[in-house]
Amino acid sequence: ELFYFGVPGRLSAIAAESNPDFQVKGMVLNPTAQDTLSRTRSLNLQIGYSYSELEESPPMSDFIWFSSSPPVNLLTRVLNLE
């Protein structure tokens, strides 16, 4: 079982004791590739430990918010919900 780090992981663990249906969501504001420890110019969207465990790796965040349009090469997967 994966151990989730940071505030979302701790809140999920605490909430699960009293309400197993409670969900904690995380948001990253204006991230850069360097912020996500990426070795490329694109965001690293998974918190990976190794390539063999990539499918089990948790996402960096549930939501990513940019105050203005990011450079095209920053996002590896662009999803337009409209």
CSV table of C-alpha atoms in Angstrom, one decimal:
chain,number,residue,atom,x,y,z
A,1,GLU,CA,0.0,0.0,0.0
A,2,LEU,CA,1.3,3.4,-0.9
A,3,PHE,CA,1.9,6.0,1.8
A,4,TYR,CA,0.7,9.5,0.7
A,5,PHE,CA,2.8,12.4,1.9
A,6,GLY,CA,1.9,15.9,3.0
A,7,VAL,CA,-1.3,17.5,4.3
A,8,PRO,CA,-3.7,15.6,2.0
A,9,GLY,CA,-2.3,12.3,3.1
A,10,ARG,CA,-2.5,13.2,6.7
A,11,LEU,CA,-6.0,14.6,6.5
A,12,SER,CA,-7.2,11.5,4.6
A,13,ALA,CA,-5.8,9.2,7.3
A,14,ILE,CA,-7.5,11.2,10.1
A,15,ALA,CA,-10.8,11.5,8.2
A,16,ALA,CA,-10.9,7.8,7.4
A,17,GLU,CA,-11.2,7.0,11.1
A,18,SER,CA,-14.5,8.8,11.4
A,19,ASN,CA,-15.9,8.9,7.8
A,20,PRO,CA,-14.5,6.5,5.2
A,21,ASP,CA,-16.3,8.3,2.4
A,22,PHE,CA,-14.6,11.7,3.1
A,23,GLN,CA,-12.3,12.7,0.2
A,24,VAL,CA,-9.4,15.2,0.4
A,25,LYS,CA,-8.5,17.0,-2.8
A,26,GLY,CA,-5.2,18.8,-3.5
A,27,MET,CA,-4.5,21.8,-5.7
A,28,VAL,CA,-1.2,23.2,-7.1
A,29,LEU,CA,-1.1,26.9,-8.1
A,30,ASN,CA,1.1,28.0,-11.0
A,31,PRO,CA,3.6,25.1,-10.9
A,32,THR,CA,6.8,25.0,-12.9
A,33,ALA,CA,8.6,21.9,-14.2
A,34,GLN,CA,11.3,22.6,-11.6
A,35,ASP,CA,8.6,22.7,-8.8
A,36,THR,CA,7.6,19.1,-9.8
A,37,LEU,CA,11.2,17.8,-9.9
A,38,SER,CA,10.9,17.1,-13.6
A,39,ARG,CA,14.0,16.4,-15.6
A,40,THR,CA,12.3,17.9,-18.7
A,41,ARG,CA,10.5,21.2,-19.5
A,42,SER,CA,7.1,19.5,-18.8
A,43,LEU,CA,5.4,19.0,-15.5
A,44,ASN,CA,5.9,15.8,-13.7
A,45,LEU,CA,2.2,14.9,-13.0
A,46,GLN,CA,2.9,11.7,-11.0
A,47,ILE,CA,4.8,11.3,-7.7
A,48,GLY,CA,6.8,8.3,-8.9
A,49,TYR,CA,9.3,6.1,-7.1
A,50,SER,CA,10.4,4.1,-10.1
A,51,TYR,CA,9.2,3.4,-13.6
A,52,SER,CA,8.2,-0.1,-12.5
A,53,GLU,CA,5.7,1.4,-10.0
A,54,LEU,CA,4.4,4.2,-12.3
A,55,GLU,CA,0.9,2.8,-12.5
A,56,GLU,CA,0.6,2.8,-8.7
A,57,SER,CA,2.1,6.3,-8.3
A,58,PRO,CA,-0.2,8.9,-6.9
A,59,PRO,CA,-0.9,12.1,-8.9
A,60,MET,CA,0.9,15.2,-8.0
A,61,SER,CA,-2.4,16.9,-7.4
A,62,ASP,CA,-6.1,16.6,-8.1
A,63,PHE,CA,-6.2,20.0,-9.7
A,64,ILE,CA,-3.6,22.3,-11.3
A,65,TRP,CA,-4.5,26.0,-11.6
A,66,PHE,CA,-2.6,28.6,-13.7
A,67,SER,CA,-3.3,32.3,-13.3
A,68,SER,CA,-2.5,32.8,-17.0
A,69,SER,CA,-2.0,30.4,-19.9
A,70,PRO,CA,1.1,28.2,-19.3
A,71,PRO,CA,3.6,27.5,-22.0
A,72,VAL,CA,2.4,24.7,-24.3
A,73,ASN,CA,5.4,22.5,-23.6
A,74,LEU,CA,4.7,22.6,-19.8
A,75,LEU,CA,1.7,20.3,-20.0
A,76,THR,CA,2.1,16.7,-21.3
A,77,ARG,CA,-1.7,16.1,-21.4
A,78,VAL,CA,-4.1,18.9,-22.1
A,79,LEU,CA,-7.7,18.2,-21.2
A,80,ASN,CA,-10.5,20.6,-22.3
A,81,LEU,CA,-13.7,19.7,-20.4
A,82,GLU,CA,-15.8,21.8,-22.7
